[in-house]
CSV table of C-alpha atoms and ligand atoms in Angstrom, one decimal:
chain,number,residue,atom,x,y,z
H,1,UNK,CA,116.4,115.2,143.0
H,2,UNK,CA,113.9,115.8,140.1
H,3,UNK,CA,110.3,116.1,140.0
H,4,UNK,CA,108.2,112.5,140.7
H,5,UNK,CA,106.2,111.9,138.1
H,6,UNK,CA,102.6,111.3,138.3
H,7,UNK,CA,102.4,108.8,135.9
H,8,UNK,CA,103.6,105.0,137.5
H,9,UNK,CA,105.4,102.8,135.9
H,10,UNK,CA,103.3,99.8,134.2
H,11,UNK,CA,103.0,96.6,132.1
H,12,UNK,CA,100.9,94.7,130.1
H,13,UNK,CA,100.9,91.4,128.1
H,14,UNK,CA,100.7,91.1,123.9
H,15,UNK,CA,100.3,88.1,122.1
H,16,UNK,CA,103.0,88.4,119.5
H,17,UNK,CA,101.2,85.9,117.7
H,18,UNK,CA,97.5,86.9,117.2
H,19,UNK,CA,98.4,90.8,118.8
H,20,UNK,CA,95.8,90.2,121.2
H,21,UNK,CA,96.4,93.1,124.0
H,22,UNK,CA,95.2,91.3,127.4
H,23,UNK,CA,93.2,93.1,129.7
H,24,UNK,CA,93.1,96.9,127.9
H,25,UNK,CA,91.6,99.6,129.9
H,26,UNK,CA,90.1,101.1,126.8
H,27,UNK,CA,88.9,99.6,123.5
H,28,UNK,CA,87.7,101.9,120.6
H,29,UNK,CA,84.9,100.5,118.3
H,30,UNK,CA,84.5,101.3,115.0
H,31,UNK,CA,81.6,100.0,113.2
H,32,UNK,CA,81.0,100.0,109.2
H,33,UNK,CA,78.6,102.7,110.0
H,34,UNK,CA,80.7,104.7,111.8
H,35,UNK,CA,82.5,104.7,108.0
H,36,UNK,CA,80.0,106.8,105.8
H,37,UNK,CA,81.5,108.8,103.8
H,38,UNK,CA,85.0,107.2,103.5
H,39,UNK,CA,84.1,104.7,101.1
H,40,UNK,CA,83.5,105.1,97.1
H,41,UNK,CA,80.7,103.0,97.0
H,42,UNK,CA,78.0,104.1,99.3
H,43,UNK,CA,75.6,102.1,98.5
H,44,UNK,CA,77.7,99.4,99.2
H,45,UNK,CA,78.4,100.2,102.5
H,46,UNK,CA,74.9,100.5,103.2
H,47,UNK,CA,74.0,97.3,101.6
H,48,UNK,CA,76.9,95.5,104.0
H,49,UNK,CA,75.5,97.5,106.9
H,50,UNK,CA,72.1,95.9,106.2
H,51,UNK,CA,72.6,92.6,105.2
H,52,UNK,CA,75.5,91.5,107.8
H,53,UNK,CA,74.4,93.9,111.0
H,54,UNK,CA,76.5,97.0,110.9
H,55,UNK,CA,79.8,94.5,111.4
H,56,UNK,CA,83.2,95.9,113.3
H,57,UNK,CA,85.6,97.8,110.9
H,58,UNK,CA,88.0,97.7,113.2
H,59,UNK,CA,89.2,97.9,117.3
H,60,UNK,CA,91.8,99.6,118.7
H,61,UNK,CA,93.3,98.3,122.0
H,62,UNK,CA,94.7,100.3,124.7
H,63,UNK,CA,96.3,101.1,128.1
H,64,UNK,CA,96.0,105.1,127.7
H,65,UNK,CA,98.8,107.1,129.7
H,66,UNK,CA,98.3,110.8,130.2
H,67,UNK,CA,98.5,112.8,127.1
H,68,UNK,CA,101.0,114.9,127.8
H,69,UNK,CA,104.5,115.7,126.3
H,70,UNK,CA,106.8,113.3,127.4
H,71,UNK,CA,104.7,110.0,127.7
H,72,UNK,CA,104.1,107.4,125.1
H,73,UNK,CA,100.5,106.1,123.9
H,74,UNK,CA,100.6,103.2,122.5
H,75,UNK,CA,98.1,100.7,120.9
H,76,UNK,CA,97.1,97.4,119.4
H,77,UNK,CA,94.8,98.2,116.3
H,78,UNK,CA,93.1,95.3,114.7
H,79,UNK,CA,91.3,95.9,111.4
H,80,UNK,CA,89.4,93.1,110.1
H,81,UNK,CA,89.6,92.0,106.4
H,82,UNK,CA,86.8,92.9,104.1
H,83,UNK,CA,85.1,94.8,100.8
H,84,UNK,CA,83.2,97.9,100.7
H,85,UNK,CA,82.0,96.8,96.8
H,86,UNK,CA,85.3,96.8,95.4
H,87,UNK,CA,87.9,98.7,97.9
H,88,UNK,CA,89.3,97.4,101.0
H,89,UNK,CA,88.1,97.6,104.6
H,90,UNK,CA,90.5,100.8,105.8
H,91,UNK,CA,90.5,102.4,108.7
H,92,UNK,CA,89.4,106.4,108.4
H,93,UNK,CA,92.9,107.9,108.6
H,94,UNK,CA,93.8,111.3,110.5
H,95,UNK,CA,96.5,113.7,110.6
H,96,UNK,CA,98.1,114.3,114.3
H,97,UNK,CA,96.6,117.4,116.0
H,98,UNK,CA,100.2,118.1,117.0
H,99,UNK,CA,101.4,117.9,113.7
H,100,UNK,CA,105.3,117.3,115.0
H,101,UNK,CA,104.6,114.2,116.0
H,102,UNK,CA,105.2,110.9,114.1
H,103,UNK,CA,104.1,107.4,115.1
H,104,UNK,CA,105.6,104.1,114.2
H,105,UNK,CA,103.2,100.8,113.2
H,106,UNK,CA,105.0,97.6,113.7
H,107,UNK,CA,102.6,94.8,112.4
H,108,UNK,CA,102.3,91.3,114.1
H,109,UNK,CA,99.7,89.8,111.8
H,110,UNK,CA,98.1,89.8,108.4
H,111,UNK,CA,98.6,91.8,105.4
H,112,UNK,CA,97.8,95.4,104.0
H,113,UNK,CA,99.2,98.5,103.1
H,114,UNK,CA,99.7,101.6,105.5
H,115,UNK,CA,98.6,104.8,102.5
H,116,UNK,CA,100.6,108.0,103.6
H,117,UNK,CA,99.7,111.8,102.5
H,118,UNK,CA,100.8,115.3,103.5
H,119,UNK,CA,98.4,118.3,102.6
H,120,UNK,CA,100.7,119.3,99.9
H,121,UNK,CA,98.9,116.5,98.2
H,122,UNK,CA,102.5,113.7,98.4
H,123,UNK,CA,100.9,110.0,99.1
H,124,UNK,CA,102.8,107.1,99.9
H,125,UNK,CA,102.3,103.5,100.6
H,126,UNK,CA,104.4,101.3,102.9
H,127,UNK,CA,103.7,97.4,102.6
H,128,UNK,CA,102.4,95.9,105.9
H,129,UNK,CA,102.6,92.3,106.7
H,130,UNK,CA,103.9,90.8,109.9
H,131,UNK,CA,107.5,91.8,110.9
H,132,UNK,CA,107.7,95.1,108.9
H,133,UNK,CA,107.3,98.2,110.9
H,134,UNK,CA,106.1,101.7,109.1
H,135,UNK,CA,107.5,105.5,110.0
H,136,UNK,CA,105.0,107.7,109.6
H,137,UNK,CA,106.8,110.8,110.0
H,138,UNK,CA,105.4,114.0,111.4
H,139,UNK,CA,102.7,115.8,109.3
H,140,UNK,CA,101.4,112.3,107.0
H,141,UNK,CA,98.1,111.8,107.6
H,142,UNK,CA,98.0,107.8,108.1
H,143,UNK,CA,95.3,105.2,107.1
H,144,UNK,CA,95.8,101.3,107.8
H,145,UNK,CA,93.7,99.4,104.7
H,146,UNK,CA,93.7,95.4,105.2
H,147,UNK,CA,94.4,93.5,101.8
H,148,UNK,CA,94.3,89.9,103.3
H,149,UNK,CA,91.9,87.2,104.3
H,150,UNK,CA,92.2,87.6,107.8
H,151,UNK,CA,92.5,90.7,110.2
H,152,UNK,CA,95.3,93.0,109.8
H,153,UNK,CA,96.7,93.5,113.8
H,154,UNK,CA,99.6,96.2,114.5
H,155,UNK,CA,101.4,97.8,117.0
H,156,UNK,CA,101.7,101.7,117.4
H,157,UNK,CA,103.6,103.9,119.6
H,158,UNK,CA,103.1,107.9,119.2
H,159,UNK,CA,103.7,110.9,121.7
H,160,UNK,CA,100.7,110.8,123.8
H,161,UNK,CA,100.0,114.7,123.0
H,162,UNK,CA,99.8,114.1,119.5
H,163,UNK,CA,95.9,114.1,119.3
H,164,UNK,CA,93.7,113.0,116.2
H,165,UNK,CA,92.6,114.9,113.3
H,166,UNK,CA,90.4,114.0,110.5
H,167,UNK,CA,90.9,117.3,108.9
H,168,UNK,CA,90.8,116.8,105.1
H,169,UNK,CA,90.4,113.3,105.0
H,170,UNK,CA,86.3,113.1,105.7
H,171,UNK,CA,85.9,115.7,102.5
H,172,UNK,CA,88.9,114.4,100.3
H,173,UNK,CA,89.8,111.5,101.4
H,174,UNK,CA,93.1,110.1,100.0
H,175,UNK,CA,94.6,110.9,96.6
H,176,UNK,CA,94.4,107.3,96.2
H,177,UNK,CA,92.5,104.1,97.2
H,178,UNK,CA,93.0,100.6,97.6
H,179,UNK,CA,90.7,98.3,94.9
H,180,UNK,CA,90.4,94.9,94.4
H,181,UNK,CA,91.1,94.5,90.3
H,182,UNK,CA,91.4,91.1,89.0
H,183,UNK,CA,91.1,89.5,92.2
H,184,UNK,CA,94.8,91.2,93.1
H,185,UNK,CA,95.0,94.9,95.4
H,186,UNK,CA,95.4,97.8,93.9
H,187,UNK,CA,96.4,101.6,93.9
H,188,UNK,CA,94.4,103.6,91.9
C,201,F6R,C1,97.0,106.7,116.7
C,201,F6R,C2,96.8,105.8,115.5
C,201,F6R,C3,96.0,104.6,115.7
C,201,F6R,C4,94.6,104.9,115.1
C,201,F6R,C5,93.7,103.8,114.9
C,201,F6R,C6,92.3,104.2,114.4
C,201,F6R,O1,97.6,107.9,116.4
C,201,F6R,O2,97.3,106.1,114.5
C,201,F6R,O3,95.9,104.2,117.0
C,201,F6R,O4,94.0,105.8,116.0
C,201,F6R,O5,94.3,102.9,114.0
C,201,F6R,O6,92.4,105.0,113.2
C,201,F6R,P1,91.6,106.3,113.0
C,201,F6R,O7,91.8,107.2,114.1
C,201,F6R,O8,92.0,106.8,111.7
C,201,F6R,O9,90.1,105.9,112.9
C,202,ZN,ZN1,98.1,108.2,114.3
């Protein structure tokens, strides 16, 4: 007979519609002014913080399990649509502290890219739109940015030890960012 485990098993409903988690136990809140800094416009993001009352970035929903090796965390993160001057609402990004750890996104709703980069300074973007489902392999930093009209809502599943780390990302950022040019996104 092995060990029991602490953790018991569990269930909880998604809307695979709208990717509305019902009843999480924890919600994460992340306002536009919990984004200076990220943005290239910063006056911008302080004018949008001003005139429209320091509105949600974006949520993240979950039912956290014990972060250690062996268990799963998993989420719903929703990131509402929007423009910082002329670059998409976008989510901060981090590394994993555990940097062995990947993470998949499968997204239910909306449209948007997931941007990709290692430290060697490699940066990749993966379409997201509902149905497609991103890798993000071990070591890629990962930021969620919402190109469409209404909010961008995904699923993620990660090893529960793998931690958060916004390392180089508050100072550098990404090698590249996602603008609104001629009314179309893009990568510049
Ligand atoms: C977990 C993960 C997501 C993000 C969430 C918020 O590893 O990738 O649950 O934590 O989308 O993004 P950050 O942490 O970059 O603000
Ligand atoms: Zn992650």
């Amino acid at each position: 007979m092995g060990e029991c485990s602490p953790v018991q098993p569990s269930g909880v409903e998604i809307n695979l519609q709208t990717g509305e988690m019902l009843e999480p136990d924890r919600i994460v809140v992340r306002r536009a002014s919990d984004m200076r800094g990220y943005y290239a416009d910063a006056d911008a993001l302080d004018q949008l913080i001003r005139e429209r009352g320091d509105p949600i970035h974006y949520e993240v929903f979950e039912k956290p399990v014990p972060e250690t090796p062996g268990n799963l965390m998993y989420c719903i993160s929703k990131l509402h649509p929007g423009l910082v001057g002329d670059e998409f609402f976008m989510t901060k990004g981090h590394y994993h502290q555990i940097r062995e750890t990947a993470e998949l996104y499968l997204c239910l709703r909306g449209q948007g890219l997931m941007l990709m980069k290692t430290e060697k300074g490699e940066c990749v973007a993966e379409a997201m739109a509902r149905g497609r489902l991103v890798y993000v392999p071990p070591s890629w930093a990962h930021r969620s940015v919402n190109t469409g009209a209404e909010p961008l809502v995904s699923f993620c599943v990660y090893p529960a030890e793998a931690g958060h780390n916004y390392g180089d990302i508050e100072d550098q950022g990404f090698p590249k960012r996602v603008l609104r040019v001629k009314g179309e996104p893009q990568l510049v």
